[in-house]
Amino acid sequence: MAYEYFDQVDVPVFVVTRDAPGAWRMLHMNKAHSASTGIAQADAADRPIPNVMGESGGQQLQQNYEKAHARGRPYRYRQLVALPSGQRWYDMTLTADPENPDVLIGTALDITVQVDRAECGVMVATELEECIALAAHDMRAPMRQIQQFTAMLR
């Protein structure tokens, strides 16, 4: 299969091959993938995944490639990936090449902004709850004083 055709696609696409159980190598990444990750195709082609993505991140990616390979059907997952530009969250989908089951074709959609927004929403909700609890606690003494003053006036 001519993987260079993926360069015409605006979605980040990569192709990896299984050299041995647990050992994967990058065959191709399209221009959109290179733009998203900051890793040039020339720096990644025919290199083992840990050499391209770093040792710890590469090992995790290879474990996911093994899961996809064993399933024999599309495999979708989210992963935090350490890149030269910093850590990014990706929504990955892996599918076996119909011509060779030891080759996986993957898409990697950057979802860092959505994950950050979700985390920010949780943080805002927690901070709001803390503020309300503090305000309720701080209002008890003045309310008690108003209640006592009202009782004296009666």
Short mmCIF file of N, CA and C in Angstrom, two decimals:
data_model
loop_
_atom_site.label_atom_id
_atom_site.label_comp_id
_atom_site.label_asym_id
_atom_site.label_seq_id
_atom_site.Cartn_x
_atom_site.Cartn_y
_atom_site.Cartn_z
N MET A 1 0.86 -1.18 0.00
CA MET A 1 0.00 0.00 0.00
C MET A 1 0.90 1.24 0.00
N ALA A 2 0.53 2.22 -0.78
CA ALA A 2 1.29 3.47 -0.86
C ALA A 2 0.80 4.43 0.23
N TYR A 3 1.54 4.49 1.31
CA TYR A 3 1.12 5.30 2.45
C TYR A 3 1.27 6.80 2.20
N GLU A 4 1.98 7.17 1.14
CA GLU A 4 2.15 8.59 0.82
C GLU A 4 0.81 9.25 0.48
N TYR A 5 -0.17 8.45 0.10
CA TYR A 5 -1.50 9.01 -0.19
C TYR A 5 -2.11 9.66 1.05
N PHE A 6 -1.70 9.22 2.22
CA PHE A 6 -2.23 9.81 3.46
C PHE A 6 -1.80 11.26 3.61
N ASP A 7 -0.76 11.69 2.88
CA ASP A 7 -0.34 13.09 2.94
C ASP A 7 -1.41 14.03 2.41
N GLN A 8 -2.35 13.52 1.65
CA GLN A 8 -3.43 14.34 1.10
C GLN A 8 -4.58 14.52 2.09
N VAL A 9 -4.51 13.84 3.22
CA VAL A 9 -5.57 13.88 4.24
C VAL A 9 -5.19 14.90 5.31
N ASP A 10 -6.17 15.71 5.74
CA ASP A 10 -5.91 16.74 6.74
C ASP A 10 -5.94 16.21 8.18
N VAL A 11 -6.30 14.96 8.37
CA VAL A 11 -6.34 14.35 9.69
C VAL A 11 -4.99 13.70 9.95
N PRO A 12 -4.43 13.84 11.17
CA PRO A 12 -3.15 13.19 11.47
C PRO A 12 -3.26 11.66 11.36
N VAL A 13 -2.47 11.08 10.45
CA VAL A 13 -2.46 9.63 10.21
C VAL A 13 -1.03 9.14 10.31
N PHE A 14 -0.87 7.97 10.93
CA PHE A 14 0.45 7.34 11.02
C PHE A 14 0.30 5.86 10.71
N VAL A 15 1.41 5.24 10.33
CA VAL A 15 1.43 3.81 10.00
C VAL A 15 2.61 3.18 10.73
N VAL A 16 2.34 2.11 11.47
CA VAL A 16 3.38 1.39 12.21
C VAL A 16 3.35 -0.09 11.81
N THR A 17 4.50 -0.73 11.95
CA THR A 17 4.59 -2.16 11.64
C THR A 17 5.19 -2.90 12.82
N ARG A 18 4.76 -4.14 12.96
CA ARG A 18 5.21 -5.00 14.07
C ARG A 18 6.42 -5.80 13.60
N ASP A 19 7.58 -5.54 14.22
CA ASP A 19 8.79 -6.29 13.89
C ASP A 19 8.87 -7.59 14.67
N ALA A 20 8.37 -7.55 15.91
CA ALA A 20 8.34 -8.71 16.80
C ALA A 20 7.29 -8.40 17.86
N PRO A 21 6.84 -9.40 18.62
CA PRO A 21 5.86 -9.09 19.67
C PRO A 21 6.38 -7.99 20.61
N GLY A 22 5.61 -6.92 20.69
CA GLY A 22 5.97 -5.79 21.56
C GLY A 22 6.96 -4.81 20.96
N ALA A 23 7.40 -5.05 19.74
CA ALA A 23 8.37 -4.17 19.08
C ALA A 23 7.77 -3.62 17.79
N TRP A 24 7.52 -2.33 17.79
CA TRP A 24 6.89 -1.67 16.65
C TRP A 24 7.81 -0.60 16.08
N ARG A 25 7.64 -0.36 14.79
CA ARG A 25 8.47 0.61 14.07
C ARG A 25 7.56 1.53 13.26
N MET A 26 7.92 2.79 13.19
CA MET A 26 7.15 3.78 12.42
C MET A 26 7.47 3.61 10.94
N LEU A 27 6.43 3.44 10.13
CA LEU A 27 6.62 3.37 8.69
C LEU A 27 6.40 4.74 8.04
N HIS A 28 5.33 5.40 8.46
CA HIS A 28 4.98 6.67 7.82
C HIS A 28 4.12 7.51 8.75
N MET A 29 4.27 8.80 8.65
CA MET A 29 3.32 9.73 9.28
C MET A 29 3.05 10.81 8.24
N ASN A 30 1.77 11.18 8.12
CA ASN A 30 1.44 12.17 7.10
C ASN A 30 1.80 13.57 7.58
N LYS A 31 1.64 14.54 6.69
CA LYS A 31 2.00 15.93 7.00
C LYS A 31 1.19 16.48 8.17
N ALA A 32 -0.07 16.12 8.25
CA ALA A 32 -0.92 16.60 9.35
C ALA A 32 -0.43 16.05 10.69
N HIS A 33 0.02 14.79 10.70
CA HIS A 33 0.55 14.19 11.92
C HIS A 33 1.85 14.89 12.33
N SER A 34 2.72 15.14 11.36
CA SER A 34 3.97 15.84 11.65
C SER A 34 3.70 17.23 12.20
N ALA A 35 2.71 17.93 11.63
CA ALA A 35 2.36 19.26 12.12
C ALA A 35 1.80 19.21 13.53
N SER A 36 1.01 18.19 13.82
CA SER A 36 0.38 18.06 15.13
C SER A 36 1.39 17.71 16.22
N THR A 37 2.34 16.84 15.91
CA THR A 37 3.28 16.36 16.92
C THR A 37 4.60 17.14 16.95
N GLY A 38 4.92 17.80 15.85
CA GLY A 38 6.21 18.48 15.77
C GLY A 38 7.35 17.53 15.43
N ILE A 39 7.03 16.31 15.03
CA ILE A 39 8.04 15.32 14.66
C ILE A 39 8.02 15.18 13.14
N ALA A 40 9.17 15.38 12.52
CA ALA A 40 9.25 15.31 11.06
C ALA A 40 9.23 13.85 10.59
N GLN A 41 8.62 13.62 9.45
CA GLN A 41 8.56 12.28 8.86
C GLN A 41 9.96 11.72 8.69
N ALA A 42 10.90 12.54 8.26
CA ALA A 42 12.28 12.08 8.04
C ALA A 42 12.93 11.61 9.34
N ASP A 43 12.54 12.20 10.48
CA ASP A 43 13.10 11.82 11.78
C ASP A 43 12.44 10.57 12.35
N ALA A 44 11.32 10.15 11.78
CA ALA A 44 10.56 9.04 12.33
C ALA A 44 10.57 7.79 11.46
N ALA A 45 10.71 7.93 10.16
CA ALA A 45 10.58 6.81 9.25
C ALA A 45 11.57 5.69 9.56
N ASP A 46 11.03 4.46 9.63
CA ASP A 46 11.81 3.24 9.85
C ASP A 46 12.55 3.22 11.18
N ARG A 47 12.08 3.98 12.15
CA ARG A 47 12.70 3.97 13.47
C ARG A 47 11.78 3.30 14.47
N PRO A 48 12.32 2.59 15.47
CA PRO A 48 11.49 1.98 16.51
C PRO A 48 10.70 3.06 17.25
N ILE A 49 9.50 2.73 17.67
CA ILE A 49 8.61 3.69 18.33
C ILE A 49 9.27 4.35 19.55
N PRO A 50 9.97 3.61 20.43
CA PRO A 50 10.60 4.30 21.57
C PRO A 50 11.64 5.34 21.14
N ASN A 51 12.28 5.13 19.98
CA ASN A 51 13.24 6.12 19.49
C ASN A 51 12.55 7.36 18.95
N VAL A 52 11.33 7.20 18.49
CA VAL A 52 10.58 8.33 17.93
C VAL A 52 9.85 9.08 19.04
N MET A 53 9.19 8.35 19.93
CA MET A 53 8.30 8.95 20.94
C MET A 53 8.88 8.99 22.35
N GLY A 54 10.13 8.59 22.52
CA GLY A 54 10.72 8.54 23.86
C GLY A 54 10.46 7.17 24.47
N GLU A 55 11.33 6.79 25.38
CA GLU A 55 11.27 5.43 25.93
C GLU A 55 9.96 5.12 26.65
N SER A 56 9.56 5.94 27.63
CA SER A 56 8.35 5.60 28.41
C SER A 56 7.09 5.75 27.56
N GLY A 57 6.97 6.84 26.82
CA GLY A 57 5.80 7.03 25.96
C GLY A 57 5.74 6.00 24.85
N GLY A 58 6.90 5.65 24.32
CA GLY A 58 6.97 4.65 23.27
C GLY A 58 6.54 3.29 23.74
N GLN A 59 6.91 2.93 24.97
CA GLN A 59 6.49 1.63 25.52
C GLN A 59 4.98 1.57 25.67
N GLN A 60 4.38 2.66 26.18
CA GLN A 60 2.92 2.69 26.34
C GLN A 60 2.22 2.59 24.98
N LEU A 61 2.74 3.31 24.00
CA LEU A 61 2.15 3.24 22.66
C LEU A 61 2.25 1.82 22.11
N GLN A 62 3.40 1.18 22.28
CA GLN A 62 3.57 -0.19 21.77
C GLN A 62 2.62 -1.16 22.46
N GLN A 63 2.33 -0.95 23.74
CA GLN A 63 1.35 -1.80 24.43
C GLN A 63 -0.02 -1.65 23.80
N ASN A 64 -0.38 -0.43 23.46
CA ASN A 64 -1.67 -0.20 22.80
C ASN A 64 -1.68 -0.79 21.39
N TYR A 65 -0.56 -0.73 20.69
CA TYR A 65 -0.47 -1.35 19.37
C TYR A 65 -0.67 -2.86 19.48
N GLU A 66 -0.10 -3.47 20.52
CA GLU A 66 -0.26 -4.91 20.73
C GLU A 66 -1.73 -5.25 21.00
N LYS A 67 -2.42 -4.42 21.81
CA LYS A 67 -3.84 -4.66 22.07
C LYS A 67 -4.64 -4.60 20.77
N ALA A 68 -4.35 -3.59 19.95
CA ALA A 68 -5.06 -3.45 18.67
C ALA A 68 -4.76 -4.64 17.77
N HIS A 69 -3.52 -5.06 17.73
CA HIS A 69 -3.13 -6.19 16.90
C HIS A 69 -3.85 -7.46 17.33
N ALA A 70 -3.95 -7.67 18.66
CA ALA A 70 -4.60 -8.88 19.18
C ALA A 70 -6.11 -8.86 18.93
N ARG A 71 -6.72 -7.67 18.97
CA ARG A 71 -8.17 -7.57 18.80
C ARG A 71 -8.60 -7.88 17.37
N GLY A 72 -7.80 -7.46 16.42
CA GLY A 72 -8.15 -7.71 15.03
C GLY A 72 -9.27 -6.84 14.51
N ARG A 73 -9.63 -5.83 15.24
CA ARG A 73 -10.66 -4.88 14.79
C ARG A 73 -10.24 -3.49 15.29
N PRO A 74 -10.84 -2.44 14.80
CA PRO A 74 -10.42 -1.09 15.22
C PRO A 74 -10.41 -0.94 16.73
N TYR A 75 -9.39 -0.26 17.21
CA TYR A 75 -9.18 -0.05 18.64
C TYR A 75 -9.05 1.44 18.88
N ARG A 76 -9.85 1.96 19.80
CA ARG A 76 -9.85 3.39 20.08
C ARG A 76 -9.50 3.63 21.54
N TYR A 77 -8.66 4.62 21.80
CA TYR A 77 -8.25 4.94 23.17
C TYR A 77 -7.74 6.38 23.22
N ARG A 78 -7.59 6.88 24.45
CA ARG A 78 -7.02 8.21 24.68
C ARG A 78 -5.68 8.04 25.38
N GLN A 79 -4.73 8.91 25.00
CA GLN A 79 -3.43 8.80 25.63
C GLN A 79 -2.76 10.16 25.72
N LEU A 80 -2.08 10.37 26.82
CA LEU A 80 -1.26 11.55 27.01
C LEU A 80 0.11 11.23 26.43
N VAL A 81 0.56 12.07 25.49
CA VAL A 81 1.81 11.82 24.79
C VAL A 81 2.77 12.98 25.05
N ALA A 82 4.00 12.64 25.44
CA ALA A 82 5.04 13.66 25.63
C ALA A 82 5.70 13.93 24.29
N LEU A 83 5.63 15.20 23.88
CA LEU A 83 6.19 15.61 22.60
C LEU A 83 7.22 16.71 22.82
N PRO A 84 8.01 17.02 21.80
CA PRO A 84 8.98 18.11 21.95
C PRO A 84 8.32 19.44 22.37
N SER A 85 7.08 19.65 21.96
CA SER A 85 6.37 20.89 22.28
C SER A 85 5.66 20.83 23.64
N GLY A 86 5.68 19.67 24.29
CA GLY A 86 5.01 19.50 25.58
C GLY A 86 4.05 18.33 25.52
N GLN A 87 3.34 18.10 26.62
CA GLN A 87 2.41 16.98 26.68
C GLN A 87 1.10 17.34 26.00
N ARG A 88 0.58 16.40 25.23
CA ARG A 88 -0.67 16.58 24.50
C ARG A 88 -1.53 15.33 24.68
N TRP A 89 -2.85 15.51 24.77
CA TRP A 89 -3.81 14.41 24.81
C TRP A 89 -4.25 14.09 23.39
N TYR A 90 -4.26 12.80 23.06
CA TYR A 90 -4.70 12.36 21.73
C TYR A 90 -5.79 11.31 21.84
N ASP A 91 -6.75 11.41 20.95
CA ASP A 91 -7.77 10.38 20.77
C ASP A 91 -7.28 9.55 19.59
N MET A 92 -6.87 8.32 19.87
CA MET A 92 -6.25 7.46 18.86
C MET A 92 -7.21 6.39 18.38
N THR A 93 -7.11 6.07 17.12
CA THR A 93 -7.81 4.93 16.55
C THR A 93 -6.82 4.13 15.72
N LEU A 94 -6.75 2.84 15.98
CA LEU A 94 -5.84 1.95 15.26
C LEU A 94 -6.64 0.90 14.50
N THR A 95 -6.27 0.70 13.24
CA THR A 95 -6.93 -0.29 12.40
C THR A 95 -5.86 -1.06 11.63
N ALA A 96 -6.02 -2.36 11.52
CA ALA A 96 -5.06 -3.18 10.78
C ALA A 96 -5.16 -2.88 9.29
N ASP A 97 -4.03 -2.86 8.64
CA ASP A 97 -3.98 -2.71 7.18
C ASP A 97 -4.63 -3.95 6.58
N PRO A 98 -5.59 -3.80 5.68
CA PRO A 98 -6.26 -4.98 5.11
C PRO A 98 -5.32 -5.90 4.35
N GLU A 99 -4.20 -5.39 3.88
CA GLU A 99 -3.25 -6.21 3.13
C GLU A 99 -2.21 -6.90 4.02
N ASN A 100 -2.03 -6.37 5.26
CA ASN A 100 -1.01 -6.93 6.16
C ASN A 100 -1.44 -6.69 7.60
N PRO A 101 -1.84 -7.72 8.34
CA PRO A 101 -2.32 -7.53 9.71
C PRO A 101 -1.23 -7.08 10.70
N ASP A 102 0.06 -7.19 10.30
CA ASP A 102 1.14 -6.70 11.16
C ASP A 102 1.41 -5.21 10.97
N VAL A 103 0.60 -4.57 10.16
CA VAL A 103 0.71 -3.13 9.95
C VAL A 103 -0.56 -2.48 10.46
N LEU A 104 -0.40 -1.45 11.29
CA LEU A 104 -1.55 -0.70 11.81
C LEU A 104 -1.55 0.71 11.24
N ILE A 105 -2.72 1.14 10.86
CA ILE A 105 -2.93 2.51 10.40
C ILE A 105 -3.68 3.22 11.51
N GLY A 106 -3.15 4.34 11.95
CA GLY A 106 -3.75 5.04 13.07
C GLY A 106 -4.05 6.49 12.78
N THR A 107 -5.05 7.00 13.48
CA THR A 107 -5.31 8.44 13.47
C THR A 107 -5.06 8.96 14.88
N ALA A 108 -4.62 10.20 14.97
CA ALA A 108 -4.29 10.79 16.27
C ALA A 108 -4.87 12.20 16.30
N LEU A 109 -6.05 12.34 16.92
CA LEU A 109 -6.70 13.64 17.00
C LEU A 109 -6.33 14.31 18.32
N ASP A 110 -5.79 15.51 18.23
CA ASP A 110 -5.37 16.26 19.41
C ASP A 110 -6.61 16.76 20.14
N ILE A 111 -6.81 16.29 21.38
CA ILE A 111 -7.98 16.69 22.18
C ILE A 111 -7.55 17.41 23.45
N THR A 112 -6.34 17.95 23.45
CA THR A 112 -5.81 18.61 24.63
C THR A 112 -6.71 19.73 25.11
N VAL A 113 -7.24 20.54 24.20
CA VAL A 113 -8.09 21.67 24.58
C VAL A 113 -9.36 21.17 25.27
N GLN A 114 -9.99 20.12 24.75
CA GLN A 114 -11.20 19.58 25.37
C GLN A 114 -10.91 19.02 26.75
N VAL A 115 -9.80 18.31 26.91
CA VAL A 115 -9.43 17.74 28.20
C VAL A 115 -9.14 18.86 29.19
N ASP A 116 -8.43 19.88 28.74
CA ASP A 116 -8.12 21.02 29.62
C ASP A 116 -9.40 21.73 30.06
N ARG A 117 -10.34 21.89 29.14
CA ARG A 117 -11.62 22.54 29.49
C ARG A 117 -12.38 21.72 30.52
N ALA A 118 -12.40 20.40 30.32
CA ALA A 118 -13.11 19.53 31.26
C ALA A 118 -12.47 19.62 32.65
N GLU A 119 -11.13 19.60 32.70
CA GLU A 119 -10.44 19.71 33.99
C GLU A 119 -10.71 21.07 34.62
N CYS A 120 -10.74 22.12 33.80
CA CYS A 120 -11.02 23.46 34.30
C CYS A 120 -12.43 23.53 34.87
N GLY A 121 -13.39 22.89 34.21
CA GLY A 121 -14.77 22.87 34.70
C GLY A 121 -14.88 22.19 36.05
N VAL A 122 -14.15 21.12 36.24
CA VAL A 122 -14.15 20.41 37.53
C VAL A 122 -13.53 21.31 38.59
N MET A 123 -12.44 22.00 38.22
CA MET A 123 -11.77 22.86 39.17
C MET A 123 -12.68 24.04 39.57
N VAL A 124 -13.37 24.63 38.59
CA VAL A 124 -14.27 25.75 38.88
C VAL A 124 -15.40 25.29 39.79
N ALA A 125 -15.98 24.13 39.54
CA ALA A 125 -17.07 23.61 40.37
C ALA A 125 -16.59 23.38 41.80
N THR A 126 -15.41 22.83 41.97
CA THR A 126 -14.86 22.58 43.29
C THR A 126 -14.60 23.89 44.03
N GLU A 127 -14.02 24.86 43.32
CA GLU A 127 -13.75 26.16 43.94
C GLU A 127 -15.05 26.86 44.33
N LEU A 128 -16.08 26.74 43.50
CA LEU A 128 -17.38 27.34 43.80
C LEU A 128 -17.98 26.71 45.05
N GLU A 129 -17.91 25.39 45.16
CA GLU A 129 -18.43 24.70 46.35
C GLU A 129 -17.69 25.16 47.60
N GLU A 130 -16.39 25.30 47.51
CA GLU A 130 -15.60 25.76 48.66
C GLU A 130 -15.98 27.19 49.04
N CYS A 131 -16.20 28.04 48.05
CA CYS A 131 -16.58 29.43 48.31
C CYS A 131 -17.95 29.49 49.00
N ILE A 132 -18.90 28.71 48.53
CA ILE A 132 -20.25 28.69 49.12
C ILE A 132 -20.18 28.17 50.55
N ALA A 133 -19.41 27.12 50.79
CA ALA A 133 -19.27 26.58 52.14
C ALA A 133 -18.65 27.61 53.08
N LEU A 134 -17.64 28.32 52.60
CA LEU A 134 -16.99 29.35 53.41
C LEU A 134 -17.95 30.49 53.70
N ALA A 135 -18.69 30.93 52.66
CA ALA A 135 -19.64 32.02 52.85
C ALA A 135 -20.73 31.62 53.84
N ALA A 136 -21.23 30.39 53.73
CA ALA A 136 -22.27 29.92 54.66
C ALA A 136 -21.73 29.90 56.09
N HIS A 137 -20.50 29.45 56.24
CA HIS A 137 -19.89 29.42 57.57
C HIS A 137 -19.71 30.83 58.12
N ASP A 138 -19.24 31.74 57.28
CA ASP A 138 -19.01 33.12 57.71
C ASP A 138 -20.30 33.87 58.00
N MET A 139 -21.41 33.45 57.44
CA MET A 139 -22.69 34.14 57.64
C MET A 139 -23.40 33.67 58.91
N ARG A 140 -23.00 32.56 59.50
CA ARG A 140 -23.70 32.04 60.68
C ARG A 140 -23.64 33.01 61.87
N ALA A 141 -22.46 33.53 62.17
CA ALA A 141 -22.32 34.44 63.33
C ALA A 141 -23.14 35.71 63.14
N PRO A 142 -23.06 36.41 62.01
CA PRO A 142 -23.90 37.61 61.85
C PRO A 142 -25.40 37.29 61.89
N MET A 143 -25.80 36.17 61.30
CA MET A 143 -27.22 35.81 61.33
C MET A 143 -27.67 35.52 62.77
N ARG A 144 -26.80 34.87 63.54
CA ARG A 144 -27.12 34.60 64.94
C ARG A 144 -27.27 35.92 65.71
N GLN A 145 -26.41 36.88 65.43
CA GLN A 145 -26.49 38.18 66.11
C GLN A 145 -27.79 38.91 65.73
N ILE A 146 -28.16 38.86 64.46
CA ILE A 146 -29.42 39.48 64.02
C ILE A 146 -30.60 38.80 64.71
N GLN A 147 -30.55 37.50 64.82
CA GLN A 147 -31.62 36.75 65.47
C GLN A 147 -31.72 37.13 66.96
N GLN A 148 -30.57 37.26 67.62
CA GLN A 148 -30.58 37.65 69.03
C GLN A 148 -31.08 39.09 69.21
N PHE A 149 -30.69 39.98 68.32
CA PHE A 149 -31.13 41.38 68.38
C PHE A 149 -32.64 41.46 68.15
N THR A 150 -33.15 40.67 67.23
CA THR A 150 -34.58 40.65 66.96
C THR A 150 -35.35 40.12 68.18
N ALA A 151 -34.80 39.10 68.81
CA ALA A 151 -35.44 38.54 70.00
C ALA A 151 -35.46 39.58 71.13
N MET A 152 -34.41 40.36 71.29
CA MET A 152 -34.39 41.41 72.32
C MET A 152 -35.40 42.50 72.04
N LEU A 153 -35.57 42.86 70.76
CA LEU A 153 -36.53 43.90 70.41
C LEU A 153 -37.97 43.47 70.68
N ARG A 154 -38.24 42.20 70.51
CA ARG A 154 -39.60 41.70 70.77
C ARG A 154 -39.89 41.88 72.22
#
